[in-house]
Tab-separated table of C-alpha atoms in Angstrom:
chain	number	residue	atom	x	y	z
A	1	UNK	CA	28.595	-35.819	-47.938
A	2	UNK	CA	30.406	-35.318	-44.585
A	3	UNK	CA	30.204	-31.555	-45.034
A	4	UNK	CA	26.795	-31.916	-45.753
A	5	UNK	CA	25.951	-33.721	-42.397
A	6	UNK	CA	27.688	-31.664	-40.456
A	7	UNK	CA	26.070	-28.274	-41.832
A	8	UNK	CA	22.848	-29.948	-41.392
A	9	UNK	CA	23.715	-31.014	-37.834
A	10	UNK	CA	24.636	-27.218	-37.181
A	11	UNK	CA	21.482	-26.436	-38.269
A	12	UNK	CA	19.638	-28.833	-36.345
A	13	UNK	CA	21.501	-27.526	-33.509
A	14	UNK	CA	20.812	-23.766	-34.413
A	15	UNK	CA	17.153	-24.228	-34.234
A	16	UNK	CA	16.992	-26.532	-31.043
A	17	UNK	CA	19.024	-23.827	-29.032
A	18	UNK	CA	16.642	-21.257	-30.901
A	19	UNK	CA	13.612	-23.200	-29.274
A	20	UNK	CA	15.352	-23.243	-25.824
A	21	UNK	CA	15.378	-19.179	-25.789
A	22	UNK	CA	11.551	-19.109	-26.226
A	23	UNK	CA	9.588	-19.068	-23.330
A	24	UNK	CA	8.437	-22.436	-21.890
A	25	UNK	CA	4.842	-21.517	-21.455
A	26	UNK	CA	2.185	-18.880	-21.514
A	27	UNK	CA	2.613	-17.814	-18.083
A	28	UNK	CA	6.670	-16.801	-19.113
A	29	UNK	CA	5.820	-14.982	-22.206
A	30	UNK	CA	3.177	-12.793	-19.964
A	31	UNK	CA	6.008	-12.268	-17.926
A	32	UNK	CA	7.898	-10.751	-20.636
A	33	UNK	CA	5.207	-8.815	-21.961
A	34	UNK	CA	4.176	-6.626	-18.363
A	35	UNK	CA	2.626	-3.703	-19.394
A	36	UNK	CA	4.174	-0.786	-17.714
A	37	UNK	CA	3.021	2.197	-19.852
A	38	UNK	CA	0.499	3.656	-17.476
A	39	UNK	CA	3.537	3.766	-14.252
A	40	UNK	CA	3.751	6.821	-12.027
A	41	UNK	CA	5.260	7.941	-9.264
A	42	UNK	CA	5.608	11.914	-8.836
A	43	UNK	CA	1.682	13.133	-8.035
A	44	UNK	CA	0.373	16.828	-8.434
A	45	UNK	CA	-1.642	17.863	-5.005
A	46	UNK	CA	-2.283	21.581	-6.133
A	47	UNK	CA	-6.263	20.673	-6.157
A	48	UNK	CA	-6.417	18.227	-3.576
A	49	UNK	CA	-4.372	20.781	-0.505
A	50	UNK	CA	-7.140	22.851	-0.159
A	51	UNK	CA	-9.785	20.512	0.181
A	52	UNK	CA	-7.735	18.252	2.458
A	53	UNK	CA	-7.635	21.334	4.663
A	54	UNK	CA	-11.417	22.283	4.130
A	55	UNK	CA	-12.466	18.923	5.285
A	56	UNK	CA	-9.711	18.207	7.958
A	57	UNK	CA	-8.197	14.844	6.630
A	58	UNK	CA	-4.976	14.871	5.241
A	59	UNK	CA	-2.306	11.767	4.408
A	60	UNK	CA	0.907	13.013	3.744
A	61	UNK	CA	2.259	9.890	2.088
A	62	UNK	CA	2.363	11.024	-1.245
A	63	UNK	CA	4.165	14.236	-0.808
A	64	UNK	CA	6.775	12.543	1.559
A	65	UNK	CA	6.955	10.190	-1.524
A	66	UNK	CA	8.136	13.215	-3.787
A	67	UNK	CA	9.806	14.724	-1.163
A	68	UNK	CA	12.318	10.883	-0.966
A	69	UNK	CA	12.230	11.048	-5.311
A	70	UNK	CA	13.501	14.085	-5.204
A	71	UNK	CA	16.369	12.945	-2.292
A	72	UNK	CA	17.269	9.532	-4.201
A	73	UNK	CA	17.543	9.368	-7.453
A	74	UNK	CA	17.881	5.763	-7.820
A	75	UNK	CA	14.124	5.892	-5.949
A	76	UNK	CA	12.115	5.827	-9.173
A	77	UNK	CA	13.741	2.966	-10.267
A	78	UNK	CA	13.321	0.784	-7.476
A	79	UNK	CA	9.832	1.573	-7.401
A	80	UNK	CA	9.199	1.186	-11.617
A	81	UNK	CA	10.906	-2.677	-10.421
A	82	UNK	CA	8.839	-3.448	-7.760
A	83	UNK	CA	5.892	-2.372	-9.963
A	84	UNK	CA	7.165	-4.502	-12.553
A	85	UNK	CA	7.891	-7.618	-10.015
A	86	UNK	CA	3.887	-6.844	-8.950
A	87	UNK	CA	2.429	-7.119	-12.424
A	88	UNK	CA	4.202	-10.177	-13.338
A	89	UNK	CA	3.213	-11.689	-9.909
A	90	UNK	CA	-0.421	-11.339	-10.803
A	91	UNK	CA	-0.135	-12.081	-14.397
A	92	UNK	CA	1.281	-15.326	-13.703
A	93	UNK	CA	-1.465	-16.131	-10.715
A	94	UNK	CA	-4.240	-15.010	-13.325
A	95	UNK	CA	-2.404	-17.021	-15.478
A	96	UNK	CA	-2.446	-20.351	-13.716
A	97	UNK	CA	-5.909	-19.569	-12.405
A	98	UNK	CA	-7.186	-19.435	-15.940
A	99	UNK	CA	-4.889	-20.983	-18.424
A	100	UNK	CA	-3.998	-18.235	-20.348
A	101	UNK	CA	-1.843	-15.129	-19.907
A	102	UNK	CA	-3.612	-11.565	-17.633
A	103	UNK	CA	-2.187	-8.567	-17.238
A	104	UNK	CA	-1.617	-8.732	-13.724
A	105	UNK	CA	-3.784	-6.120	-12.481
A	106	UNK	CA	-5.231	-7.495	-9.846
A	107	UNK	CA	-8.975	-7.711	-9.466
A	108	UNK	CA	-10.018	-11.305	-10.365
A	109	UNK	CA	-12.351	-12.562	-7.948
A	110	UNK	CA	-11.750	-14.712	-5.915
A	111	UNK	CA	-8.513	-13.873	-6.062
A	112	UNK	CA	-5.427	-15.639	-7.593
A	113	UNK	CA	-3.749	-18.101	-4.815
A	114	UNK	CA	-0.026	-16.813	-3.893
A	115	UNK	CA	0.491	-20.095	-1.716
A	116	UNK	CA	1.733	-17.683	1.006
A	117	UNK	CA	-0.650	-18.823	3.783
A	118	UNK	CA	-1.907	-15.942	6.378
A	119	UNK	CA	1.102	-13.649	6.883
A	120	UNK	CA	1.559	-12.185	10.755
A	121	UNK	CA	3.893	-9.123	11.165
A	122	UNK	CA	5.273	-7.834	14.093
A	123	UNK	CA	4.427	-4.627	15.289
A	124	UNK	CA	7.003	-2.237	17.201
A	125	UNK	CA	5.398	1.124	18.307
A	126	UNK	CA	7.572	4.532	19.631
A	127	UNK	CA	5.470	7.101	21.343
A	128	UNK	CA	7.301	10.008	21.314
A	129	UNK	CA	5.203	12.776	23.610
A	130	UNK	CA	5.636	16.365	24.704
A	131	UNK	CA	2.877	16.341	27.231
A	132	UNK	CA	0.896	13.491	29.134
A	133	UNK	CA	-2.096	13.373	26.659
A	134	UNK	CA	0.429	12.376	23.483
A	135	UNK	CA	1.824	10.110	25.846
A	136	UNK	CA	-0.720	7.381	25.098
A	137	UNK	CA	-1.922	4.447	26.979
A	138	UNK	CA	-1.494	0.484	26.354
A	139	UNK	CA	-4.908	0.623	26.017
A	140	UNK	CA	-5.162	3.017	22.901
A	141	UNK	CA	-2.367	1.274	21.746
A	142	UNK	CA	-3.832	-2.421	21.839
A	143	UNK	CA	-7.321	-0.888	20.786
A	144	UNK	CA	-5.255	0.424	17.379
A	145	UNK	CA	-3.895	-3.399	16.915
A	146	UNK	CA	-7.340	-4.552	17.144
A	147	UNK	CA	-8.454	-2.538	14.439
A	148	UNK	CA	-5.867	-3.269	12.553
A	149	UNK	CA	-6.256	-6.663	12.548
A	150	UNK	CA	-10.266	-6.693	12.383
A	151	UNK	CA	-9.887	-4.555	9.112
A	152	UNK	CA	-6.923	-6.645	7.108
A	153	UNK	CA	-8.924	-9.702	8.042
A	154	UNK	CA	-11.980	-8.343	6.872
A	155	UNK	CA	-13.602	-9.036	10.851
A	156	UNK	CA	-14.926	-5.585	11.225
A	157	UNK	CA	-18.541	-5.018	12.261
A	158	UNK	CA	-19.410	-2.166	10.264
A	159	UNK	CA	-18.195	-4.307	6.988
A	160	UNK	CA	-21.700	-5.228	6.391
A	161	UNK	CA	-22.252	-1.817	5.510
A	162	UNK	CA	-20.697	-2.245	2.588
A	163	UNK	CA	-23.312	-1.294	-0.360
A	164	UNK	CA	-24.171	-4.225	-2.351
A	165	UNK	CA	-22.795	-3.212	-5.165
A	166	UNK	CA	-19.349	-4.002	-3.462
A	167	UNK	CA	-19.990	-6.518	-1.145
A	168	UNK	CA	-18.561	-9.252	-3.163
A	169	UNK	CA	-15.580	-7.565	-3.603
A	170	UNK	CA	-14.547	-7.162	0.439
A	171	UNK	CA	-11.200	-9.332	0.782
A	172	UNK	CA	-9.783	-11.056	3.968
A	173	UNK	CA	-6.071	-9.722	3.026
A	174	UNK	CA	-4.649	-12.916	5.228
A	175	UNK	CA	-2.488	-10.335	6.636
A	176	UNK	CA	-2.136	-9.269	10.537
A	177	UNK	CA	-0.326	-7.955	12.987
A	178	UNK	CA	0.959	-8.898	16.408
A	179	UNK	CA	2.523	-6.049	18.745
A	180	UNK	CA	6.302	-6.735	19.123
A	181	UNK	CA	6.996	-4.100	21.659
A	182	UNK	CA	6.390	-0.352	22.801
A	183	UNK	CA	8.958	2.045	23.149
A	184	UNK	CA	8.270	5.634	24.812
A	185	UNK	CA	10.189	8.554	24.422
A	186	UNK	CA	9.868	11.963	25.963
A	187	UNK	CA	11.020	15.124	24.111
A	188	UNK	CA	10.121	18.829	24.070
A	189	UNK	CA	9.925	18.893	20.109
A	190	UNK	CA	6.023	19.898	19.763
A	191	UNK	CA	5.641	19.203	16.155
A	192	UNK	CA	7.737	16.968	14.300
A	193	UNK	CA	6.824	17.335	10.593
A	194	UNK	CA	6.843	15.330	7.448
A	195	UNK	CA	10.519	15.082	6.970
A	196	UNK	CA	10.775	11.871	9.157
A	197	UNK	CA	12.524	13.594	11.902
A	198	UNK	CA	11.127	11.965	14.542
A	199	UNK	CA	12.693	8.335	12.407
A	200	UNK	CA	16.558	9.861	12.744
A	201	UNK	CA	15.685	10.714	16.332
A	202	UNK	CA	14.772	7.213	17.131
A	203	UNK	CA	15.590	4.996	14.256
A	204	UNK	CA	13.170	1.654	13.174
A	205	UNK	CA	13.868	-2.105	14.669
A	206	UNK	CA	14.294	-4.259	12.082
A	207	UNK	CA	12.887	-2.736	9.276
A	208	UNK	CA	13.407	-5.435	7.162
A	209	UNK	CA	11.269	-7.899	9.546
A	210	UNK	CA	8.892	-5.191	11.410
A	211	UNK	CA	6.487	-2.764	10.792
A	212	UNK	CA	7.668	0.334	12.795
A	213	UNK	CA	5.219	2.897	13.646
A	214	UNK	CA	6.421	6.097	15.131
A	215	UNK	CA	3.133	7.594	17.396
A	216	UNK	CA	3.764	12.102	17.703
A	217	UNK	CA	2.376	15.267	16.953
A	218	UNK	CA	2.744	15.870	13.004
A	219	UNK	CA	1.502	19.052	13.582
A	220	UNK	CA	-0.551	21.149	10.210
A	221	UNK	CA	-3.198	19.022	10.515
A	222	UNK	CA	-1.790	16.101	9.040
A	223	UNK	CA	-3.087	13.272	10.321
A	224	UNK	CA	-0.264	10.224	9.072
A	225	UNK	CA	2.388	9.520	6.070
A	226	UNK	CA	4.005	6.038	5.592
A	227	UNK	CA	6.706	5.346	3.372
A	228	UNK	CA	5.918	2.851	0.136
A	229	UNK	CA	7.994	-0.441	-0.479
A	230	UNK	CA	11.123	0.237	-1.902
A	231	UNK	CA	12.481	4.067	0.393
A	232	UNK	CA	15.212	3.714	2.695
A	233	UNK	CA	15.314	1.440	5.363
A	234	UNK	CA	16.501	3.742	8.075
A	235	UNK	CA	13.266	5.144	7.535
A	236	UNK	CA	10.588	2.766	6.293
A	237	UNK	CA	7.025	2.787	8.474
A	238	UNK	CA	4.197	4.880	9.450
A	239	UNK	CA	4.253	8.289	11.215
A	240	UNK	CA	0.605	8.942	12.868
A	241	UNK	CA	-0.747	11.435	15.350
A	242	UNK	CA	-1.237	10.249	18.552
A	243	UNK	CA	-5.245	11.546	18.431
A	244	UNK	CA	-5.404	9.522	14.948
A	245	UNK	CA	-3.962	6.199	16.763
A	246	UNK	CA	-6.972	3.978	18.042
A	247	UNK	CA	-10.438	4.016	19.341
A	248	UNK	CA	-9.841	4.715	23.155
A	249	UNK	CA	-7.981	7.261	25.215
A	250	UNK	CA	-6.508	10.523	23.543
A	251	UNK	CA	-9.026	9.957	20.290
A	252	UNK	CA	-10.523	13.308	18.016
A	253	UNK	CA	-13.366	12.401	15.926
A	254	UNK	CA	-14.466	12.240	13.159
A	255	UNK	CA	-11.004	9.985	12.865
A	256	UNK	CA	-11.476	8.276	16.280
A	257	UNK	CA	-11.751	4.248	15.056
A	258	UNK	CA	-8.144	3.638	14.154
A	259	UNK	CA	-9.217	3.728	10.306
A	260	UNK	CA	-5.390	6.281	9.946
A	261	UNK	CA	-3.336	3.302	10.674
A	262	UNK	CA	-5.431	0.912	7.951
A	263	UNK	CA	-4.968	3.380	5.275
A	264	UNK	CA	-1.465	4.338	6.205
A	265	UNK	CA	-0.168	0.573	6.861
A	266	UNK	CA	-2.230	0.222	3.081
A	267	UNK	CA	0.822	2.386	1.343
A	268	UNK	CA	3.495	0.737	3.290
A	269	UNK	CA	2.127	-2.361	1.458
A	270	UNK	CA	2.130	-0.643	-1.520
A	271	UNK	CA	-1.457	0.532	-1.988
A	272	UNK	CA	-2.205	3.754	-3.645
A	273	UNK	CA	-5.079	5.922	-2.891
A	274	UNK	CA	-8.698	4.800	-4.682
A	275	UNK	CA	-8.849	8.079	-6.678
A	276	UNK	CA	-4.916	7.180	-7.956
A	277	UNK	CA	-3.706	10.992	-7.268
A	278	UNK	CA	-5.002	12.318	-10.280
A	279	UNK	CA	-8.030	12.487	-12.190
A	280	UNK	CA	-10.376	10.294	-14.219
A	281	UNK	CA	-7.751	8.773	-16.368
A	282	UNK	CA	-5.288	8.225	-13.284
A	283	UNK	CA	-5.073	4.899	-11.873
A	284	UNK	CA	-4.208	3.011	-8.878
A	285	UNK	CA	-3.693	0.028	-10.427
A	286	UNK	CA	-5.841	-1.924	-9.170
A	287	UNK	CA	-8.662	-3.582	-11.675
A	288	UNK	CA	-11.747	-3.662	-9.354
A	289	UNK	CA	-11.307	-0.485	-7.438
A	290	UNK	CA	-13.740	2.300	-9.827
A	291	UNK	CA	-12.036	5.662	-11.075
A	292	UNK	CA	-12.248	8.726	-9.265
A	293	UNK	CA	-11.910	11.977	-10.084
A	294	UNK	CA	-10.340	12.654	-6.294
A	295	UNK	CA	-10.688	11.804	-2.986
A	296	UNK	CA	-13.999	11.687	-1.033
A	297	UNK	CA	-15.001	13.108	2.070
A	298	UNK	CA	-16.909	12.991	5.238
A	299	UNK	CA	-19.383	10.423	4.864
A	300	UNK	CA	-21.040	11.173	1.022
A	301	UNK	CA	-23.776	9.433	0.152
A	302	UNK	CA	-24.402	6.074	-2.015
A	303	UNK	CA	-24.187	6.075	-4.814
A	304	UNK	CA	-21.751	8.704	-5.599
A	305	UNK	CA	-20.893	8.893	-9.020
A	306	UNK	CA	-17.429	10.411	-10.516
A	307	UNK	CA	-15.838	8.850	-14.186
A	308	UNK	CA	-19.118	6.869	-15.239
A	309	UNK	CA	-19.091	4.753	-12.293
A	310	UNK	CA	-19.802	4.724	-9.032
A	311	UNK	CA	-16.975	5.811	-6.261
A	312	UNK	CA	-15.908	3.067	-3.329
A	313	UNK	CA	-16.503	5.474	-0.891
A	314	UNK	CA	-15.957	3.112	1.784
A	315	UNK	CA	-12.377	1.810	0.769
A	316	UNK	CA	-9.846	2.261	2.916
A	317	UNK	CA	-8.007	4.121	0.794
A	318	UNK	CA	-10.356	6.742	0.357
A	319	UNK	CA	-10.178	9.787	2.376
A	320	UNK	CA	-13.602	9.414	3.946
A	321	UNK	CA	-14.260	9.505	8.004
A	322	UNK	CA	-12.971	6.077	9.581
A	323	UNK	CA	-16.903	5.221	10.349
A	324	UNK	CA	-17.467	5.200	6.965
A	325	UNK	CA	-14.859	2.941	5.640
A	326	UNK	CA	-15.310	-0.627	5.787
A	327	UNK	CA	-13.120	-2.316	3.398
A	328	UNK	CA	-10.332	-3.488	1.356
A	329	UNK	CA	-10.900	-4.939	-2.353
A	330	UNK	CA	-10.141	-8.357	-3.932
A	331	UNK	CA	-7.744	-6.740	-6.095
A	332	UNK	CA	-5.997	-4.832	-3.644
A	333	UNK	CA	-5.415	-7.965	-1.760
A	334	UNK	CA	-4.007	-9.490	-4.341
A	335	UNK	CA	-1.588	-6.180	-5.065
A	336	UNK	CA	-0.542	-6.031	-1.661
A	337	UNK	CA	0.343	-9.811	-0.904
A	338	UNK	CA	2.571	-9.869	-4.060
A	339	UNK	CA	5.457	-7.420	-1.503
A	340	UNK	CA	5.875	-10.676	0.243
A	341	UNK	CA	6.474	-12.688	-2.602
A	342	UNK	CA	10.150	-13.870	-3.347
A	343	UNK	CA	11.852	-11.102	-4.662
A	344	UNK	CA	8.899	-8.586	-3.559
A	345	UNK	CA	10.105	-5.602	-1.275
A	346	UNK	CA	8.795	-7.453	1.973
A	347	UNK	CA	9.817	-10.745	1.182
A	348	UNK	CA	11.477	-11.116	4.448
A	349	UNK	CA	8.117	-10.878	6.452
A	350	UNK	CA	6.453	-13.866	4.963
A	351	UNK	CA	6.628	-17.603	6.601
């Protein structure tokens, strides 16, 4: 009889510890079941170079991303994690939102509530000039801010120009940006390149804390690159042309309203361009932003149609002229708040 009671007391025991290994609640078994089959990094620009150049608008933040893959090895992986950290994020907000699990794509509207309050990063800029006109003034430089922070806060004029269609959809990210401090640098280098050059000459402040943008010539037309969440810290920010940096001053239209810096400061938090680099079947995972087959230019008219539904022309992360862009979706505020989360890649930025 004793053995008895004790093999039924192991059992009893088996099957409680059992039930303490099984998640507690939905929102931990979404967690375990993220969904990252569709995960890319490495983009193909073969079709996209040439019309880039035809229509004079070209981000180089993609092909500096390949460029640091093929440097770091280790790269992909932090990047598949952070991915991974993302998804979950949003699959447990969706979850608690609506009781049961989500995939964590972002797009629910409103969206999910990250309990992170508005989020204010500081700002450091280097201007590093070969001649008087790269050289810019304060007052480019402030005018840039104030775009900056109009368009993450969705306080930008032109945002009722939004087509109804996507209207509902415009988000107030909760994220700006105050100016930390101005650095200037002269140097006889004309054209600094993609290869963040100009970042070894004059390394970031605080990376971990600031948003470093470096203001110089790029030279071959290119107009900005930032690095994504998870690259090196001795180089992590933007890299913009000094013509492509504002509304005031040393400006070249059609790219004269500061809209470089909102799509460039978009992939430093992790934002992928609307058309996701690819075709049709490409994403940028982000539920409530419509395929593309590629990147738009100019100003194209509404609607324009590409994948069975109509294109967000006006995103930010399109490639459009900056008078033509007016926002940032629902989804993608939810995507890019999820870096400052604990254990997201800008974690350290948040209150």
């Amino acid at each position: 009889m004793k053995k008895l009671i004790m093999g039924m007391a192991a059992i009893a025991l088996l099957f409680t510890s059992c039930e303490k290994d099984q998640p507690e609640n939905q929102n931990d078994l979404a967690l375990q079941e993220v969904d990252m089959s569709d995960f890319y990094v490495h983009t193909d620009f073969n079709d996209e170079d040439g019309k880039a150049a035809q229509n004079g608008k070209n981000c180089y933040s993609m092909k500096n991303l390949n460029r640091l893959l093929k440097e770091d090895d280790k790269l992909y992986r932090k990047m598949y994690d952070i991915e991974k950290n993302t998804r979950s994020i949003l699959a447990k907000q969706a979850n608690t939102a609506k009781g049961k699990p989500g995939s964590g794509g972002g797009g629910t509207t409103p969206p999910p509530t990250d309990n992170l309050g508005i989020i204010t990063i500081p700002v450091v800029v280097t201007v590093v000039y070969s001649n008087s006109q790269e050289n810019i003034s304060q007052a480019q430089i402030d005018s840039q801010m104030a775009v900056l922070n109009a368009d993450f806060r969705a306080q930008n004029a032109d945002a009722s120009n939004t087509p109804s269609e996507f209207a509902s959809l415009i988000a107030d990210s909760e994220v700006q940006f105050t100016l930390a401090g101005v650095r200037r640098y002269s140097n006889s280098t004309s054209q600094w390149g993609t290869n963040d050059a100009v970042k070894s000459q004059y390394p970031p402040v605080t990376p971990e804390t600031t948003l470093n943008i470096w203001v110089c010539n790029i030279g071959g037309g290119i107009l900005g690159y930032a690095q994504f969440p998870g690259g090196p810290a001795a180089t992590d920010g933007v890299v913009v042309g000094p013509n492509y940096f504002g509304t005031t001053g040393y400006v070249s239209a059609p790219f004269d309203k500061g809209r470089t810096m909102t799509h460039e400061v978009g992939h430093y938090l992790n934002l992928r361009h609307i058309w996701g680099d690819g075709r049709c079947k490409q994403d940028d995972f982000v539920a409530d932003t419509p395929s593309s087959d590629g990147p738009n230019y100019g100003c194209p008219s509404y609607p324009t149609v590409n994948c069975r539904s109509t294109d967000m022309t006006m995103n930010y992360m399109d490639y459009t002229n900056d008078a033509c862009m007016t926002m940032f979706s629902n989804g993608q505020k939810s995507r890019l708040r999820t870096v400052f989360a604990s254990g997201g890649p800008r974690a350290a930025m948040a209150p």
